Short mmCIF file of C-alpha atoms in Angstrom, two decimals:
data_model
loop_
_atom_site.label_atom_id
_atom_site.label_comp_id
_atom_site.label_asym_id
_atom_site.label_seq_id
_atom_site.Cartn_x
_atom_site.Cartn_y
_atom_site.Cartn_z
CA UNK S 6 12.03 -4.14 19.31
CA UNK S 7 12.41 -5.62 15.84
CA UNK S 8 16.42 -6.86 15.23
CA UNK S 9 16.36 -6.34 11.52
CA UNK S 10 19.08 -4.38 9.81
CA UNK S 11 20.09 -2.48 6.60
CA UNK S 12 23.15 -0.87 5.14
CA UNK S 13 23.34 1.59 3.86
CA UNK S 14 20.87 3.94 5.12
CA UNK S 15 21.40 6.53 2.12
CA UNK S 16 22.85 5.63 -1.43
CA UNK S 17 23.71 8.09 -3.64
CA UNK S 18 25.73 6.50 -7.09
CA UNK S 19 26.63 6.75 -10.74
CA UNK S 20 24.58 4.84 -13.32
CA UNK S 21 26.11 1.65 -14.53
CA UNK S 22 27.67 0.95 -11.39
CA UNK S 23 27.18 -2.26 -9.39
CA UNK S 24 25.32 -1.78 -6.09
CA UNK S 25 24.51 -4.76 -2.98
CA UNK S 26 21.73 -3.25 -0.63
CA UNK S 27 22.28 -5.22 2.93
CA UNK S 28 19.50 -6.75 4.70
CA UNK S 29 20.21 -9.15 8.37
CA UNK S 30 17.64 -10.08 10.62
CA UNK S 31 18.79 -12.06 14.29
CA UNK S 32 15.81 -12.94 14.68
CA UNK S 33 15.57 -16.10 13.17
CA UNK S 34 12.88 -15.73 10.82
CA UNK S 35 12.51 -18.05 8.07
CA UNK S 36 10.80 -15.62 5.38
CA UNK S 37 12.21 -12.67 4.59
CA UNK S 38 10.96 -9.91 1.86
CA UNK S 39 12.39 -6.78 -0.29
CA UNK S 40 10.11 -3.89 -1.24
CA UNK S 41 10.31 -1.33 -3.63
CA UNK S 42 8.46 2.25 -2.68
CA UNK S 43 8.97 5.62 -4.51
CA UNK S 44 8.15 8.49 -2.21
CA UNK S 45 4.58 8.50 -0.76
CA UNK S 46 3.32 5.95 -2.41
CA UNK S 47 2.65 2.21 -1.71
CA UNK S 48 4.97 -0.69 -1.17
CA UNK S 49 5.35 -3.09 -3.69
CA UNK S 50 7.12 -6.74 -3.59
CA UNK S 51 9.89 -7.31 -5.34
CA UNK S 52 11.34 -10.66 -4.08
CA UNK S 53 10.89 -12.99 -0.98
CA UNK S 54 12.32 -16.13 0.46
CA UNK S 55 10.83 -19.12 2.22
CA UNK S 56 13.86 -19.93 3.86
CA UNK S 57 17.72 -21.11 2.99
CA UNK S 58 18.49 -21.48 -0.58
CA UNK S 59 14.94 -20.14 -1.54
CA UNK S 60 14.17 -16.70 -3.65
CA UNK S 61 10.53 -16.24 -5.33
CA UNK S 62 10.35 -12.98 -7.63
CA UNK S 63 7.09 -10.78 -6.02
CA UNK S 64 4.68 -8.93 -7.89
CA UNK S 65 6.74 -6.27 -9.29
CA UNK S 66 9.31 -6.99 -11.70
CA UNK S 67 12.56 -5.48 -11.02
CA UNK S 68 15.75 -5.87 -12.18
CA UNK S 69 17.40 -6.82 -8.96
CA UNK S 70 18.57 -10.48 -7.61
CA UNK S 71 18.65 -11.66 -4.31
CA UNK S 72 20.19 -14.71 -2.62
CA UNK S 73 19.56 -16.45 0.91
CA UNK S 74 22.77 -18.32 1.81
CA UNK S 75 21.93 -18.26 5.26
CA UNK S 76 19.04 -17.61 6.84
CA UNK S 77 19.73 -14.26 8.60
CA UNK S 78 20.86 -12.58 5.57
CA UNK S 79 18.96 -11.42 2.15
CA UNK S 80 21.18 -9.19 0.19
CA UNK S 81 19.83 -7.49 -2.93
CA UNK S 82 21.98 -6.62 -5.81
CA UNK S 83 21.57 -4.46 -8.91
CA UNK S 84 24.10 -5.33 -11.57
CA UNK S 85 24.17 -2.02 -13.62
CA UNK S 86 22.23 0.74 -12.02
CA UNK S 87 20.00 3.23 -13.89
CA UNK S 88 18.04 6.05 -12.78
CA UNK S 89 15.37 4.29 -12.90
CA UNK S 90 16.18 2.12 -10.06
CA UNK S 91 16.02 5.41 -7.96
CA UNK S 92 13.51 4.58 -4.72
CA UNK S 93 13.56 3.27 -1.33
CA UNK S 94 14.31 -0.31 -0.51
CA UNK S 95 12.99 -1.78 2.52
CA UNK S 96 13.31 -5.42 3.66
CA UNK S 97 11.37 -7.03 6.30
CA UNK S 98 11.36 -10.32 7.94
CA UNK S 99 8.58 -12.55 9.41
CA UNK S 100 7.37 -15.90 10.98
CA UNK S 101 5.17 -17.79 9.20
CA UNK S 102 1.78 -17.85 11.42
CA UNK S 103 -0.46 -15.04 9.84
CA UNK S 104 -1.15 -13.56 12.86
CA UNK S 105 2.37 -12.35 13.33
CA UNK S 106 3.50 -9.10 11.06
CA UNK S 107 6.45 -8.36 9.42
CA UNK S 108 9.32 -6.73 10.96
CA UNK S 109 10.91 -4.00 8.48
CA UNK S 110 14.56 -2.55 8.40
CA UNK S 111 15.08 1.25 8.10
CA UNK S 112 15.02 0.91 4.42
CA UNK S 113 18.45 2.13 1.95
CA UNK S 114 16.89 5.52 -0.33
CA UNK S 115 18.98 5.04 -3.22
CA UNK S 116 19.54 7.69 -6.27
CA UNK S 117 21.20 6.80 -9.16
CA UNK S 118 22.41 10.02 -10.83
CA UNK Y 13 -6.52 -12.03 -5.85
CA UNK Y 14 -6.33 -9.93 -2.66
CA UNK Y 15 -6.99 -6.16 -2.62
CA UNK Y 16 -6.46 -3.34 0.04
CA UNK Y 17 -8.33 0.10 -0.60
CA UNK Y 18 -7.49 2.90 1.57
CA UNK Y 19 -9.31 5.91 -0.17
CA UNK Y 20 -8.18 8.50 1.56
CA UNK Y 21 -5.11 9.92 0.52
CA UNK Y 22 -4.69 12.72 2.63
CA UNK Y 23 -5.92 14.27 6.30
CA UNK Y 24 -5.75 17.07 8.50
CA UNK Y 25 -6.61 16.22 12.10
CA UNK Y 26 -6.33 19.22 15.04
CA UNK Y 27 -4.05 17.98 18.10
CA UNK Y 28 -5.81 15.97 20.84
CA UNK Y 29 -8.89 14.71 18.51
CA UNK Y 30 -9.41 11.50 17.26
CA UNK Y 31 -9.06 10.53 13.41
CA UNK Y 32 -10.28 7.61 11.12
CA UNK Y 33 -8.41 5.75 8.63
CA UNK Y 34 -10.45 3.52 6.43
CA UNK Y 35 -9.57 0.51 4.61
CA UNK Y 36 -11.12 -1.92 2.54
CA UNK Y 37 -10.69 -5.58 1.44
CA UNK Y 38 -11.24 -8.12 -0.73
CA UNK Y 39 -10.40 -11.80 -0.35
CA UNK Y 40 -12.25 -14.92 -0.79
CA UNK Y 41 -9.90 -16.70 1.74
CA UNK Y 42 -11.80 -17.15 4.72
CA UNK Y 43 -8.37 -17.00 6.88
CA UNK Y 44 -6.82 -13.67 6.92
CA UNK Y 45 -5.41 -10.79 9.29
CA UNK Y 46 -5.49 -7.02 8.76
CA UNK Y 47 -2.63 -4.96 9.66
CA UNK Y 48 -2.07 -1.35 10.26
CA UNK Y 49 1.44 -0.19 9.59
CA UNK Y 50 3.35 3.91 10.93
CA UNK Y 51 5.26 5.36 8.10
CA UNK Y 52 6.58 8.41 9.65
CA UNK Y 53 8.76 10.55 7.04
CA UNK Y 54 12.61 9.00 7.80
CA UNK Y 55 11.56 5.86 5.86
CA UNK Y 56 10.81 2.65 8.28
CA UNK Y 57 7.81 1.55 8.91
CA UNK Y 58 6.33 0.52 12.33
CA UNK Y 59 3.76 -1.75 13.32
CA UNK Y 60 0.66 -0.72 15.08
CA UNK Y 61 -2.16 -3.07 15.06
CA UNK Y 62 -3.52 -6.49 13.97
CA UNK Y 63 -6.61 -7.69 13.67
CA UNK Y 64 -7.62 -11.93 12.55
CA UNK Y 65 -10.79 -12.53 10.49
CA UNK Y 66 -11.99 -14.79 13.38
CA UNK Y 67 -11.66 -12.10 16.17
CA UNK Y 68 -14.87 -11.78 17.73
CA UNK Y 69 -13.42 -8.83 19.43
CA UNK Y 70 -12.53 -5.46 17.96
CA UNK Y 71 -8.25 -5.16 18.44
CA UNK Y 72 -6.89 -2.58 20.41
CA UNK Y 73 -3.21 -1.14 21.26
CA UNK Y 74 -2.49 2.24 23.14
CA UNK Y 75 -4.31 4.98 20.92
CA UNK Y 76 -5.04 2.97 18.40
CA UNK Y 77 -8.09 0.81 18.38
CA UNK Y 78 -9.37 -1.21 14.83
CA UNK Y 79 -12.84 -0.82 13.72
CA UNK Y 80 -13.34 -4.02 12.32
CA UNK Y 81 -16.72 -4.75 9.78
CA UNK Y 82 -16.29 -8.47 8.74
CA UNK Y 83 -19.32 -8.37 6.63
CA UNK Y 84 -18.68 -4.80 4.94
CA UNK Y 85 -15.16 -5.85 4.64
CA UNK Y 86 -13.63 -2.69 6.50
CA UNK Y 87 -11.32 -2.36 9.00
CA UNK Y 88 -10.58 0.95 9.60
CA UNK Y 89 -7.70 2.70 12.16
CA UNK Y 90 -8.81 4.99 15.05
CA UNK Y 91 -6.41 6.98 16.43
CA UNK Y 92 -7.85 8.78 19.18
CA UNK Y 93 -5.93 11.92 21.32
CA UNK Y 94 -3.78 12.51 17.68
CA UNK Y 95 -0.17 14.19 19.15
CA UNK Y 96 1.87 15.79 16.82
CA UNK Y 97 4.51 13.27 16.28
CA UNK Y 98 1.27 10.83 15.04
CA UNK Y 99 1.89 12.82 11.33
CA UNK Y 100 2.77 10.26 9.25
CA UNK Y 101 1.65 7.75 6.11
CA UNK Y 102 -0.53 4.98 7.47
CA UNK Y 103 -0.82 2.25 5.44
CA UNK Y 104 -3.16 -1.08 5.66
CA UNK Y 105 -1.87 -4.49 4.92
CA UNK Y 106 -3.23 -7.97 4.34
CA UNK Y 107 -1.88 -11.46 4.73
CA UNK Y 108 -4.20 -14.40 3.96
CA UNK Y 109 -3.54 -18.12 4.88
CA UNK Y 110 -3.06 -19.12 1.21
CA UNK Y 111 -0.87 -15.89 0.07
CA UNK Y 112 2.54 -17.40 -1.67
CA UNK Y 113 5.16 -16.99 0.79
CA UNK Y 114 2.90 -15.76 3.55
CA UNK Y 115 3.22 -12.00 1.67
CA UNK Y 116 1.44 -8.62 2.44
CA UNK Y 117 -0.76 -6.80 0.23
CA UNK Y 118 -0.72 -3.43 1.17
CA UNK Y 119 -3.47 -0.58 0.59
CA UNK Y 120 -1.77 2.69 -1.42
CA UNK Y 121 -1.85 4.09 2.16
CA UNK Y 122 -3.38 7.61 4.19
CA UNK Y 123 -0.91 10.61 4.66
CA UNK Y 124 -2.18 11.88 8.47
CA UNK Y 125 -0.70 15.83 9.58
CA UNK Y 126 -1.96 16.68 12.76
CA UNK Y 127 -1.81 20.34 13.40
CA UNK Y 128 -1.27 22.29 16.61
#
């Protein structure tokens, strides 16, 4: 069983606001990713991290930032929210051997209204 | 670039039989694995299967069993006895060994309801 957490589960918030999505693993995995993914559709990668101190921009632009001050934790923040930024956020975690897969959270469904 | 192609984008399968779920790639790394991820419809998604491009043998877990084509590039999910709680997305996934950051691609994925 994957220990990889997110908070909140559901989101629901007025546009301009400010808004962290939570993401901790305890599993001690050095990379860790956020996805974007509107209803039925595919996943797409919005940022990752290599490890402490390290956040890469994926191959979706968004409008979020993330930090990694410490390696079990990969918080994902949208300054001013629009309605636009309405989807499901799902963060995973993973060693680096290619063999082993990433371990995703529960995901946060956010609408901004 | 690496590319995942599941063309499929919805199937009906009656309880109890089995159902395929193809998927296509393109890499030109010669290093790579092929994973199968469970979206079922509250959100997370759960790992089922993974399959290295130097297996010699076809990968198998429970139910689900990987029909892997090296030089067709396919490696397509069977999930045989389908129960009703097996009604879910489905989507395949590719890491190769020179992928920034060790990242998935992932295939626009196979919505699976399994009737009664």
């Amino acid at each position: 069983e994957a220990d990889i957490y997110q908070t909140p589960r559901y989101l629901v918030i007025g546009t301009g606001k400010k808004i962290t999505l939570e993401c901790s693993q305890t599993m001690g995995h050095d990379k860790m990713y956020w996805y974007q993914q509107d209803p039925g559709m595919e996943l797409h990668l919005i940022h990752y991290s290599y490890g402490v101190n390290s956040t890469e921009k994926g191959d979706l632009s968004s409008e979020s930032t993330v930090s990694r001050i410490r390696t079990e934790h990969f918080p994902l923040t949208l300054e001013s929210a629009r309605p636009s930024h309405t989807s499901q956020y799902l963060c995973a975690s993973s060693v680096g051997q290619i063999n082993q897969p990433q371990h995703f959270g529960d995901g946060t469904r956010l609408s901004i209204l | 670039a690496q590319k995942i192609t599941q063309t499929q984008p919805g199937m009906f399968v009656q309880e109890k039989e089995a159902v395929t779920l193809d998927c296509t790639y393109d890499t030109s790394d010669p290093s790579y694995g092929l994973f199968w991820y469970k979206q079922p419809s509250s959100g997370e998604m759960i790992f089922l299967i993974y399959q290295g491009s130097y297996d010699q043998q076809n990968a198998t877990e429970g139910r689900y069993s990987l029909n892997f084509q090296k030089a067709r590039k396919s490696a397509n999910l069977v999930i045989s006895a389908s129960q009703l709680g097996d009604s879910a997305m489905y989507f395949c996934a590719m890491r190769t060994i020179k992928a920034a950051g060790n990242k998935l691609t992932f295939g626009g994925g196979t919505r699976v309801l399994v009737k009664p």
